[in-house]
Amino acid sequence: MSFSLPRNVPAFENPQRPYEDGLWSRAPHHNGHANAPVTGGPPSAGLGHGIGSPLRGVFEKKELPMYKDKPYSYAKSGRRQGVLGRKRVWFGILLLLLGAIVYYTGVFGGSKEGAERTNQGASKKLWDWGVRKGSNVADWNERREKVREVFELSWDGYARYAWGQDEYYPMSKRGRQMTPTGMGWIIVDALDTLMIMNLTSRLSDARRWMTTSLAYDQDHEVNTFETTIRMLGGLLSAHYLSTTYPDMAPQTDDDYNQPGEDLYLEKAADLADRLSGAFESGSGVPYASVNLKTLKGKASHADGGASSTAEAASLQLEMKYLAMLTGESSYWERAERVIQVIDDNGMEDGLLPIFIYADQGTFRGDNIRLGSRGDSYYEYLIKQYLQTSQEEPIYLALWDQALAGIRKHLITYSHPSHFTVLAERPNGIHQPLSPKMDHLVCFMPGTIALAATEGLPLSEARKSGSWSQKKESEMLLARELTKTCWGMYKAAATGLAPEITYFNVEAPPRMESAGLLTSAEMSDSSTSGNVTWKDDFVIKNMDSHNLQRPETVETLFYMYRITGDDIYREWGWEMFKSFVEYTAVADGAGFTSLSKANELPPIMKDNMESFWLAETLKYFYLLFSPPSLLPLSEIVINTEAHIFPRFKLQRGLKTGWQRKPRDENGNIVSKGSGENGGGGDGEGSGSGDGDEKKKDGEENEKKKEGRDDFRVVTVVDQKFEADRRHGGHG
């Protein structure tokens, strides 16, 4: 059976994805039991919010959704009940009936073909919360509390209507599994958000479900990358937070010597072992999919069987952290082998085509972009350097080369307002540029700032001996790209960015190498000649869907933490208000993606992405939190917003490869002898024994051939090993 991917995975054919909306409209939204009551759900699932506006708990401070856990670092809040609550229910019923009459009489007009238009735009007068009374000063504690309430509303809707399901359709109030018994796609992905927001009882529900219902021993193919970053990443992040910050949503069953003490780590090791078969390719580059029961990797069903570059090269943070926890070096060796194979191709200026063959380890095609299929390769270069506390400089060298290549070949400017654009080269590095940005690209400004300062506040980083004009220019680039991503939101009718934005550029495009430009102001009255700044942005109808993506708020989080500039918080607050105003679903069922985000009222798409809980709302919450909550200098965050610690190289783990010798332009000057670059000059390497590591790895692989019990047993005890053999977990 093939793996059913969640809706957020980018389409794998045409970059413009012309048929995507039509396919989504026809997709089934049930699993054969859609109308049956949810069973096996959390004890809280039946409490409900009553009938009425789903925004009631968000906008009214008097009553919060369902029930109120004690927030992390907040005082406990109370709730009103009794007669007042009953009056609100009846008032809500009247509002609901009135809304239905207005909607079905066609007041809003528009098409109902496979989608619905929202009629729940929030009144502007409700947006005065989040500002201190008697002043215009933002109350950031109050604002992050609103984020928390939106998370509660989203989670509780899922818990009532689709508990334990991998996908959730809030408008039709149903869920669907992607595998026979489910992967915990939404629950596991949101574990660390529950902890950070200190939602203790909801976390208890999630742990109970994991203990009784989550088993990865399923005869089913899953996507290697998505399963790694979401499920494995979610489990590892939950382990880190629960052991390092025990006061975050504390649980009694995970205390020392309790049955659930190692729940997250045990599940993580089991899942990682099942994913290991994906790496058993001719080159070591992982296959796109893997069967969780047979451990057999499977080449992509499209793209000539090639894996996407981003997917193959964005498994390293997870595998390396698990290797550190367990002492099992095979996780580490497999992960870093992928980067070695990629780098040995010697691609010009560190820019990679977006497809790579797993068996050969060579690239397919010439399409270069930092959107879908390319993005997180670059992200994980600098984050691997930071993860191991700057002890693996080889990854800094790779990042520096790639960023220089991006600035040389992909950075251009819109016309006439000079917004900085990170464009694409669909036919190769020396072929015409396409002035197109996926929303996915908006991770990059924050990552550039993170790399420049290594997570320190900018004021501190500038005092360090390593600060340079180059890093100063990188911060300017990060600021300008952030502004462009924010403009993608402001240019849309709903204030919510489309999946893809094009830009008007000069012919030929002006590149950054011709000199840095700063962009126009983005007020509604700002003009350049007779053209407003919004005219630089081109939103095509087929690209106008909004999938609740996190990349821009992710960048705002990094930019605020690093610069301390409140403008990034203010932009985030405007984005958050737009999400609440235009994506809320009736009956407190949660929030949904939009099929059309550039028209009013927007067309709603019946789907809540798992990363709405795992990433988008988490980054909003952290953006509005004090910088002392999870300091950037102590953590590294994976591409699904899961939190890992920085750590020193230990337990025999070290860089096991070297780059092949390069000339001053970064080109390989000799193929060397052997796969490790013939002992080259060791540029950026943290180790000089690449050949020895290779030999050891080959011997280890020979020992593992024919075994069906290739498992981690260093930290995980014998009970876990026995449970896994019989399909039991935790």
XYZ file of C-alpha atoms in Angstrom:
730
model
C 0.000 0.000 0.000
C 1.201 3.488 -0.702
C 1.560 6.165 1.944
C -1.166 8.802 2.013
C 0.623 12.100 2.399
C -0.878 14.957 4.402
C -2.199 17.949 2.508
C 0.774 20.206 3.251
C 3.337 18.182 1.306
C 4.188 20.227 -1.816
C 2.980 18.829 -5.111
C 5.750 16.879 -6.801
C 5.128 17.803 -10.411
C 4.801 21.268 -11.934
C 6.077 23.990 -9.599
C 2.933 26.001 -10.221
C 0.823 23.000 -9.180
C -2.070 23.841 -11.566
C -4.209 20.841 -10.671
C -3.711 20.930 -6.899
C -6.927 22.706 -5.940
C -9.053 20.455 -8.127
C -7.510 17.332 -6.665
C -8.110 18.579 -3.137
C -11.748 19.362 -3.893
C -12.326 15.772 -4.997
C -10.342 14.149 -2.170
C -12.377 11.925 0.166
C -12.764 13.204 3.704
C -13.860 10.087 5.551
C -12.583 6.738 6.669
C -15.776 4.741 6.742
C -16.659 5.811 10.260
C -16.943 9.522 9.822
C -20.412 9.778 11.252
C -19.845 7.471 14.170
C -19.063 8.904 17.586
C -15.397 9.284 18.383
C -14.320 6.417 20.604
C -11.189 6.021 22.622
C -10.857 9.763 22.870
C -9.592 11.724 25.844
C -11.835 12.149 28.871
C -12.104 15.826 28.011
C -13.363 15.203 24.469
C -17.003 15.197 25.442
C -17.053 18.425 27.432
C -17.621 20.666 24.428
C -17.833 24.410 24.173
C -21.548 24.725 23.661
C -23.062 26.057 20.453
C -22.141 29.437 19.083
C -19.212 31.342 17.728
C -15.958 29.410 17.762
C -14.240 32.644 18.656
C -16.113 33.109 21.909
C -13.342 31.669 24.030
C -10.745 33.700 22.174
C -12.364 37.093 22.315
C -14.075 36.918 25.706
C -11.736 36.867 28.620
C -14.533 35.642 30.900
C -14.764 32.151 29.465
C -12.052 30.105 27.834
C -12.497 27.092 25.586
C -13.497 23.862 27.321
C -11.242 23.919 30.327
C -8.248 25.876 31.468
C -4.881 24.367 32.300
C -2.409 26.452 34.226
C -0.186 28.143 31.625
C 3.560 27.913 31.985
C 4.687 30.912 34.080
C 1.126 32.251 34.381
C -1.142 32.426 37.395
C -4.224 30.217 37.399
C -7.380 31.701 35.883
C -10.996 31.075 36.780
C -14.160 30.591 34.694
C -17.720 31.812 34.965
C -20.443 29.218 34.994
C -24.108 28.810 35.781
C -26.960 31.018 34.495
C -24.679 33.310 32.532
C -23.228 30.329 30.694
C -26.692 29.013 29.777
C -27.724 32.422 28.438
C -24.657 32.422 26.213
C -25.575 29.020 24.825
C -29.056 30.235 23.817
C -27.592 33.423 22.411
C -25.132 31.303 20.451
C -27.968 29.187 19.045
C -29.773 32.308 17.824
C -26.582 33.628 16.230
C -25.968 30.293 14.537
C -29.503 30.199 13.091
C -29.222 33.774 11.913
C -25.865 33.042 10.318
C -27.288 30.009 8.510
C -30.189 32.052 7.124
C -27.857 34.782 5.916
C -25.471 32.288 4.343
C -27.979 30.139 2.530
C -29.918 33.123 1.186
C -26.778 33.967 -0.717
C -25.933 37.299 0.831
C -22.240 36.602 0.436
C -22.578 35.209 -3.071
C -19.791 33.264 -4.688
C -19.352 29.624 -5.530
C -19.820 26.656 -3.226
C -17.985 24.268 -5.548
C -16.072 21.947 -3.201
C -15.471 24.664 -0.655
C -17.256 27.133 1.617
C -16.835 30.805 2.129
C -16.346 32.017 5.654
C -19.018 34.270 7.109
C -17.345 34.649 10.447
C -15.105 37.665 9.934
C -14.342 39.048 13.367
C -15.588 42.490 14.226
C -12.810 45.044 14.311
C -13.961 46.278 17.700
C -12.957 42.942 19.207
C -9.313 43.461 18.421
C -8.678 45.845 21.298
C -7.596 42.943 23.494
C -3.880 42.518 23.668
C -3.364 46.223 24.389
C -3.022 47.574 27.912
C -6.047 49.560 28.961
C -5.557 53.295 28.757
C -2.568 53.072 26.421
C -1.415 51.895 23.025
C 1.289 49.678 24.520
C 1.074 46.026 23.539
C 0.522 43.540 26.324
C 2.565 40.616 25.015
C 1.599 38.300 27.854
C -2.047 38.855 26.978
C -1.330 38.310 23.307
C 0.471 35.043 23.817
C -2.428 33.940 26.002
C -4.700 34.456 22.985
C -2.426 32.200 20.951
C -2.722 29.594 23.641
C -6.516 29.843 23.560
C -6.547 29.375 19.778
C -4.415 26.268 20.248
C -6.866 24.978 22.873
C -9.777 25.578 20.536
C -7.978 23.756 17.698
C -6.885 20.809 19.833
C -10.254 20.395 21.528
C -12.101 20.379 18.220
C -9.792 17.648 17.004
C -10.216 15.739 20.262
C -14.010 15.805 19.974
C -14.377 14.905 16.329
C -11.265 13.013 15.197
C -9.294 11.850 18.225
C -6.410 9.568 17.243
C -6.857 10.210 13.517
C -3.930 11.380 11.385
C -5.891 14.013 9.476
C -8.631 16.315 10.671
C -11.340 18.030 8.626
C -12.870 20.586 11.002
C -15.681 21.769 8.744
C -17.098 18.268 8.221
C -16.013 17.260 11.737
C -14.296 14.021 10.815
C -10.836 12.487 10.563
C -8.914 9.970 8.496
C -5.979 7.625 9.045
C -2.973 7.558 6.725
C -1.950 4.047 7.773
C -4.026 1.057 8.992
C -3.964 2.037 12.663
C -2.618 5.558 12.398
C 0.704 7.265 13.045
C -0.317 9.751 15.706
C 0.328 12.404 13.061
C -1.432 15.225 14.863
C -0.981 14.071 18.465
C 2.755 13.312 18.346
C 3.502 16.383 16.245
C 1.903 18.610 18.903
C 3.405 17.043 22.048
C 6.042 19.700 22.609
C 3.574 22.522 21.942
C 1.381 21.091 24.682
C 4.406 21.164 26.973
C 5.542 24.674 26.073
C 2.004 25.980 26.631
C 1.782 23.921 29.822
C -1.435 22.152 28.862
C -1.093 19.435 31.447
C -4.377 17.558 31.162
C -4.316 17.551 27.373
C -0.796 16.167 27.453
C -2.017 13.434 29.793
C -4.654 12.519 27.223
C -1.999 12.371 24.503
C 0.302 10.152 26.561
C -2.551 7.820 27.436
C -3.402 7.446 23.746
C 0.237 6.812 22.857
C 0.516 4.112 25.511
C -2.610 2.262 24.490
C -3.021 2.942 20.760
C 0.233 3.954 19.057
C 2.122 1.105 17.383
C 4.515 1.532 14.477
C 4.625 -2.151 13.536
C 2.423 -1.615 10.465
C 2.765 -3.172 7.026
C 2.618 0.157 5.260
C 4.904 2.522 3.365
C 5.460 5.925 4.930
C 7.282 8.977 3.683
C 10.786 8.864 5.167
C 11.237 12.597 5.528
C 7.815 13.572 6.849
C 7.803 10.720 9.334
C 11.273 11.667 10.558
C 10.747 15.382 11.036
C 7.231 15.129 12.478
C 7.009 11.864 14.368
C 10.620 11.143 15.299
C 11.276 14.833 15.807
C 8.159 15.225 17.922
C 9.068 12.300 20.160
C 12.647 13.482 20.637
C 11.543 17.024 21.406
C 9.034 15.735 23.946
C 11.809 13.693 25.566
C 14.111 16.708 25.746
C 11.535 19.097 27.191
C 10.141 16.588 29.687
C 13.588 15.813 31.077
C 15.070 19.332 30.960
C 11.979 21.355 31.902
C 9.989 19.059 34.235
C 7.685 21.914 35.249
C 6.322 22.182 31.723
C 2.992 20.320 31.796
C 4.321 17.928 34.485
C 3.174 14.302 34.357
C 3.288 11.855 37.243
C 3.651 8.741 35.105
C 6.939 9.879 33.574
C 8.768 10.302 36.884
C 11.732 8.116 37.755
C 10.827 4.414 37.941
C 7.285 5.064 36.681
C 5.841 3.021 33.758
C 5.939 5.968 31.347
C 9.398 7.219 32.276
C 10.948 6.510 28.852
C 7.778 6.578 26.725
C 9.020 9.180 24.250
C 12.517 7.750 23.863
C 11.286 4.188 23.497
C 8.844 5.168 20.786
C 11.541 7.243 19.081
C 14.093 4.427 19.001
C 11.509 1.973 17.713
C 10.452 4.329 14.931
C 14.046 5.207 13.973
C 14.895 1.516 13.621
C 11.931 1.051 11.310
C 13.035 4.029 9.229
C 16.567 2.631 8.922
C 15.686 0.577 5.852
C 15.240 3.763 3.834
C 19.016 4.300 3.980
C 19.794 0.860 2.503
C 20.283 2.229 -1.010
C 23.221 1.946 -3.356
C 24.629 5.301 -2.275
C 23.314 5.687 1.275
C 20.944 8.464 0.190
C 17.573 7.441 1.651
C 14.679 6.258 -0.453
C 11.583 8.455 -0.457
C 9.529 5.861 1.449
C 10.004 2.881 3.736
C 7.787 0.043 4.925
C 7.541 0.180 8.701
C 7.137 -3.582 9.084
C 9.518 -5.009 6.477
C 12.026 -2.124 6.849
C 12.382 -2.043 3.058
C 13.035 1.295 1.390
C 11.034 2.284 -1.670
C 12.025 4.678 -4.438
C 9.705 7.565 -5.203
C 6.638 6.710 -7.253
C 7.259 9.875 -9.285
C 10.207 11.971 -10.479
C 11.951 9.033 -12.130
C 12.318 7.363 -8.736
C 14.487 10.158 -7.364
C 14.243 11.388 -3.794
C 13.904 15.091 -3.161
C 17.116 16.738 -2.038
C 15.524 18.475 0.930
C 13.919 15.267 2.144
C 17.113 13.238 1.905
C 19.196 15.910 3.609
C 16.819 16.922 6.408
C 17.009 13.855 8.634
C 20.306 14.682 10.270
C 19.302 16.679 13.353
C 16.911 13.959 14.428
C 19.211 10.986 13.820
C 22.243 12.651 15.373
C 20.378 13.654 18.520
C 19.046 10.106 18.884
C 22.594 8.775 18.447
C 23.756 11.051 21.256
C 20.941 9.860 23.531
C 21.424 6.146 22.879
C 25.116 5.875 22.020
C 24.109 4.019 18.831
C 26.503 5.368 16.196
C 24.648 3.836 13.235
C 22.043 6.616 13.375
C 24.813 9.193 13.172
C 26.776 7.467 10.417
C 23.782 7.019 8.146
C 22.770 10.637 8.526
C 26.152 12.192 7.824
C 26.822 9.792 4.942
C 23.999 11.491 3.030
C 25.679 14.891 3.277
C 29.003 13.432 2.167
C 27.443 11.878 -0.946
C 25.737 15.160 -1.786
C 28.898 17.207 -1.310
C 31.000 14.786 -3.336
C 28.943 15.778 -6.377
C 30.766 19.113 -6.233
C 27.821 21.229 -7.362
C 28.759 24.750 -8.358
C 28.586 27.366 -5.592
C 26.912 24.912 -3.235
C 23.522 25.138 -4.981
C 21.801 21.803 -5.546
C 19.159 20.501 -7.950
C 16.019 19.483 -6.092
C 16.118 15.741 -6.937
C 18.735 13.087 -6.202
C 18.779 9.387 -7.095
C 19.053 7.227 -3.986
C 20.832 4.333 -5.720
C 23.425 6.393 -7.605
C 23.766 9.404 -5.314
C 23.677 11.720 -8.344
C 21.309 14.561 -9.096
C 18.360 14.536 -11.479
C 17.668 17.648 -13.527
C 18.868 21.198 -12.982
C 16.028 22.845 -11.064
C 17.477 24.966 -8.257
C 15.214 26.558 -5.673
C 14.864 27.052 -1.935
C 11.154 26.330 -1.961
C 9.596 22.881 -2.070
C 12.063 20.011 -2.504
C 15.099 22.195 -1.823
C 14.507 24.250 1.308
C 15.561 22.379 4.414
C 18.838 21.041 2.990
C 20.233 24.541 3.453
C 18.522 24.984 6.809
C 20.082 21.821 8.220
C 23.627 22.768 7.192
C 23.925 25.594 9.690
C 21.763 23.851 12.268
C 24.022 20.790 12.288
C 26.932 23.130 13.027
C 25.007 24.671 15.934
C 23.596 21.367 17.194
C 27.022 20.019 18.064
C 28.106 23.303 19.661
C 30.242 24.518 16.734
C 32.444 21.409 16.954
C 31.781 20.339 13.355
C 33.032 23.257 11.226
C 32.544 21.253 8.032
C 28.864 22.201 8.133
C 29.660 25.890 8.575
C 31.857 25.677 5.477
C 28.993 24.098 3.526
C 26.581 26.784 4.732
C 28.925 29.654 3.887
C 29.467 28.316 0.374
C 25.737 27.832 -0.210
C 24.778 31.270 1.129
C 27.375 32.922 -1.088
C 25.921 30.997 -4.038
C 22.402 32.100 -3.141
C 23.473 35.738 -3.008
C 25.328 35.436 -6.303
C 22.707 33.588 -8.337
C 19.272 33.850 -6.681
C 18.886 37.223 -4.923
C 17.178 39.808 -7.103
C 14.852 42.792 -6.625
C 11.267 43.557 -7.495
C 10.271 46.525 -9.606
C 9.746 49.323 -8.903
C 9.741 49.104 -5.078
C 12.937 47.028 -4.699
C 11.723 44.214 -2.469
C 14.411 41.561 -2.039
C 13.426 38.344 -3.812
C 14.975 34.899 -3.341
C 14.206 33.574 -6.809
C 14.593 30.240 -8.633
C 16.703 28.868 -11.487
C 14.377 26.159 -12.879
C 16.731 25.190 -15.726
C 20.077 25.509 -14.011
C 22.370 27.973 -12.358
C 23.302 29.822 -15.566
C 19.844 29.784 -17.118
C 17.104 32.437 -16.808
C 15.841 33.336 -13.371
C 12.207 32.866 -12.304
C 11.023 35.627 -9.915
C 8.924 33.239 -7.827
C 8.905 32.541 -4.094
C 7.100 29.673 -2.408
C 5.924 30.571 1.065
C 8.282 27.784 2.147
C 11.218 30.049 1.233
C 10.335 32.355 4.116
C 12.232 30.142 6.560
C 15.403 31.574 5.062
C 15.590 35.116 6.523
C 15.429 33.809 10.079
C 17.959 31.102 9.284
C 20.367 33.670 7.838
C 20.104 35.742 11.029
C 20.563 32.630 13.169
C 23.700 31.721 11.230
C 25.164 35.228 11.422
C 24.825 35.503 15.204
C 24.826 31.762 16.057
C 21.730 32.458 18.142
C 23.148 35.283 20.241
C 21.351 38.621 20.455
C 22.703 40.906 17.747
C 24.059 43.369 20.313
C 26.182 40.606 21.856
C 27.231 39.064 18.558
C 28.560 42.399 17.311
C 30.898 42.543 20.309
C 32.475 39.207 19.482
C 35.827 38.970 17.757
C 34.321 37.034 14.865
C 31.877 39.746 13.811
C 32.539 41.124 10.339
C 31.164 43.271 7.563
C 30.069 40.067 5.847
C 27.857 39.175 8.803
C 26.528 42.720 8.942
C 25.472 42.446 5.299
C 23.871 39.070 6.019
C 21.752 40.689 8.726
C 20.664 43.370 6.253
C 19.730 40.647 3.788
C 17.755 38.853 6.507
C 15.853 42.045 7.346
C 14.964 42.766 3.735
C 13.866 39.201 2.987
C 11.742 39.214 6.137
C 10.051 42.363 4.901
C 9.325 40.673 1.563
C 7.721 37.710 3.317
C 5.632 40.058 5.430
C 4.633 41.836 2.219
C 3.307 38.530 0.862
C 0.780 38.633 3.715
C -0.114 42.312 3.397
C -0.554 42.017 -0.358
C -3.280 39.356 0.014
C -6.899 40.356 0.577
C -7.183 38.353 3.804
C -3.788 39.322 5.166
C -2.785 35.650 4.783
C -0.034 34.829 2.310
C -0.639 32.633 -0.735
C 1.295 29.420 -1.274
C 3.272 31.030 -4.114
C 3.999 34.656 -4.972
C 5.557 36.013 -8.159
C 7.249 39.395 -8.464
C 7.579 41.992 -11.151
C 11.293 42.447 -11.885
C 13.358 44.409 -14.326
C 14.519 42.865 -17.586
C 17.161 41.661 -17.123
C 16.708 41.189 -13.365
C 18.915 43.316 -11.141
C 21.023 41.017 -8.963
C 22.411 41.665 -5.496
C 25.923 41.656 -6.947
C 25.068 44.997 -8.579
C 24.583 46.511 -5.138
C 22.235 46.161 -2.183
C 18.858 47.857 -2.426
C 16.360 48.667 0.307
C 12.638 48.353 -0.252
C 9.836 50.874 -0.127
C 7.667 51.468 2.903
C 4.591 49.255 3.029
C 1.901 51.646 4.169
C -1.256 51.685 2.051
C -0.411 55.193 0.902
C 3.174 54.422 -0.088
C 3.810 54.825 -3.813
C 6.665 54.729 -6.255
C 5.582 56.974 -9.084
C 1.987 55.966 -9.808
C 2.416 52.379 -8.678
C 1.766 51.202 -5.118
C 4.189 48.770 -3.483
C 1.608 45.976 -3.735
C 1.940 46.023 -7.500
C 5.370 44.406 -7.128
C 3.583 41.273 -5.843
C 1.759 39.003 -8.304
C -0.647 36.444 -6.805
C -2.032 33.980 -9.338
C -5.428 32.449 -8.680
C -4.190 28.857 -8.701
C -1.489 29.738 -6.141
C -3.684 31.682 -3.727
C -4.378 28.917 -1.199
C -3.103 29.322 2.355
C -2.153 26.125 4.181
C -1.576 27.597 7.668
C 2.165 27.467 6.991
C 4.646 28.543 9.699
C 7.691 29.790 7.767
C 7.073 33.532 8.033
C 6.176 33.531 11.740
C 9.190 31.256 12.233
C 11.383 33.942 10.714
C 9.664 36.648 12.781
C 10.455 34.626 15.908
C 14.154 34.416 15.019
C 14.352 38.060 13.948
C 12.754 39.293 17.171
C 14.900 37.073 19.370
C 18.074 38.181 17.575
C 17.428 41.890 16.951
C 15.047 42.709 19.809
C 13.030 44.835 17.369
C 9.328 44.839 18.333
C 8.305 45.406 14.704
C 8.572 41.654 14.157
C 6.201 41.005 17.038
C 3.759 43.556 15.658
C 3.836 41.948 12.214
C 3.249 38.587 13.868
C 0.268 39.945 15.774
C -1.295 41.220 12.538
C -0.795 37.784 10.968
C -2.311 36.036 13.966
C -5.396 38.250 13.870
C -5.907 37.407 10.208
C -5.709 33.684 10.921
C -8.330 34.004 13.648
C -10.591 36.260 11.611
C -10.641 34.278 8.387
C -9.923 30.616 9.197
C -12.080 29.872 12.260
C -14.655 27.111 11.747
C -18.180 27.016 13.168
C -19.149 25.225 16.377
C -15.715 25.535 17.945
C -14.360 22.839 15.633
C -11.048 24.632 15.097
C -9.342 26.379 12.209
C -8.916 25.420 8.579
C -6.751 26.032 5.544
C -8.048 28.316 2.806
C -8.503 27.378 -0.840
C -8.558 31.050 -1.822
C -6.889 33.573 0.451
C -6.802 36.534 -1.940
C -10.512 37.281 -2.053
C -13.121 38.362 0.479
C -14.754 36.459 1.903
C -12.160 33.726 1.390
C -12.999 30.186 0.307
C -12.310 27.778 3.154
C -10.688 24.398 2.636
C -11.753 21.655 5.006
C -8.388 20.654 6.464
C -6.366 21.476 9.579
C -2.676 20.859 9.057
C -0.742 19.095 11.802
C 1.837 21.861 11.662
C -0.834 24.408 12.573
C -0.459 22.984 16.089
C 3.156 21.835 15.873
C 4.697 24.905 14.252
C 2.542 27.905 13.425
C 0.893 28.393 16.802
C 4.070 27.352 18.622
C 6.082 30.057 16.850
C 3.388 32.670 17.550
C 3.481 31.682 21.218
C 7.281 31.862 21.389
C 7.319 35.155 19.455
C 5.115 36.748 22.118
C 7.007 35.090 25.001
C 10.064 36.461 26.823
C 13.381 35.457 25.184
C 14.267 33.591 28.373
C 11.797 30.858 27.389
C 13.950 28.355 25.447
C 16.943 30.636 24.711
C 18.286 30.280 21.165
C 21.817 29.864 22.485
C 20.829 26.558 24.132
C 18.662 24.888 21.506
C 18.338 24.051 17.840
C 14.903 23.731 16.220
C 14.204 21.210 13.487
C 12.274 21.961 10.315
C 9.003 20.944 12.014
C 9.637 23.327 14.952
C 10.657 20.538 17.319
C 13.114 21.585 20.008
C 16.460 19.790 20.482
C 19.364 20.713 22.758
C 22.788 21.758 21.616
C 25.384 19.283 22.820
C 29.098 18.584 22.708
C 30.486 15.693 20.689
C 30.570 12.717 23.048
C 30.124 8.944 23.349
C 32.570 8.406 20.491
C 30.496 10.474 18.055
C 32.451 12.675 15.673
C 32.561 13.927 12.119
C 33.295 10.882 9.996
C 34.081 12.464 6.639
C 36.077 15.150 4.872
C 35.317 17.370 1.929
C 37.202 16.707 -1.272
C 39.865 19.319 -2.003
C 38.495 22.531 -3.528
C 40.054 25.437 -5.363
C 39.497 29.048 -4.360
C 36.160 29.027 -6.183
C 34.944 25.968 -4.320
C 35.318 23.582 -7.258
C 36.675 20.070 -6.665
C 40.215 19.972 -8.017
C 40.794 16.259 -7.682
C 38.505 13.267 -7.435
C 40.954 11.909 -4.876
C 41.264 8.285 -3.957
C 38.300 6.593 -2.344
C 34.934 7.956 -1.391
C 36.223 10.231 1.355
C 38.173 12.545 -0.912
C 41.509 10.734 -0.753
C 42.440 12.313 2.547
C 42.161 15.832 1.040
C 43.035 18.923 2.962
C 40.299 18.363 5.518
C 38.658 21.722 4.872
C 36.102 22.329 7.571
C 36.413 18.785 8.843
C 36.115 17.888 12.478
C 37.956 14.607 11.991
C 40.922 13.231 10.061
C 39.968 9.580 10.004
C 37.330 9.473 7.265
C 38.759 6.319 5.647
C 38.874 4.507 8.965
C 35.279 5.467 9.681
C 34.250 4.239 6.263
C 35.975 0.892 6.839
C 34.375 0.504 10.249
C 30.989 1.365 8.793
C 31.344 -1.233 6.045
C 32.277 -3.909 8.572
C 29.322 -2.986 10.747
C 26.985 -3.201 7.793
C 28.259 -6.682 6.923
C 27.561 -7.810 10.447
C 24.021 -6.526 10.187
C 23.154 -8.301 6.941
C 20.453 -10.934 7.323
C 19.452 -9.798 10.795
C 15.870 -8.907 11.593
C 16.606 -7.583 15.069
C 18.746 -4.551 14.263
C 17.715 -2.503 17.278
C 18.937 0.072 19.787
C 19.562 -1.522 23.161
C 22.013 0.809 24.866
C 19.544 3.061 26.659
C 16.300 1.246 25.950
C 15.897 -1.664 28.338
C 15.183 -5.314 27.639
C 11.476 -4.893 28.306
C 11.264 -2.469 25.419
C 13.085 -4.922 23.172
C 10.661 -7.723 24.062
C 7.646 -5.454 23.622
C 8.800 -4.384 20.196
C 9.254 -7.951 18.974
C 5.611 -8.612 19.834
C 4.318 -5.327 18.434
C 3.948 -3.683 21.835
C 5.243 -0.179 22.571
C 5.928 1.700 25.768
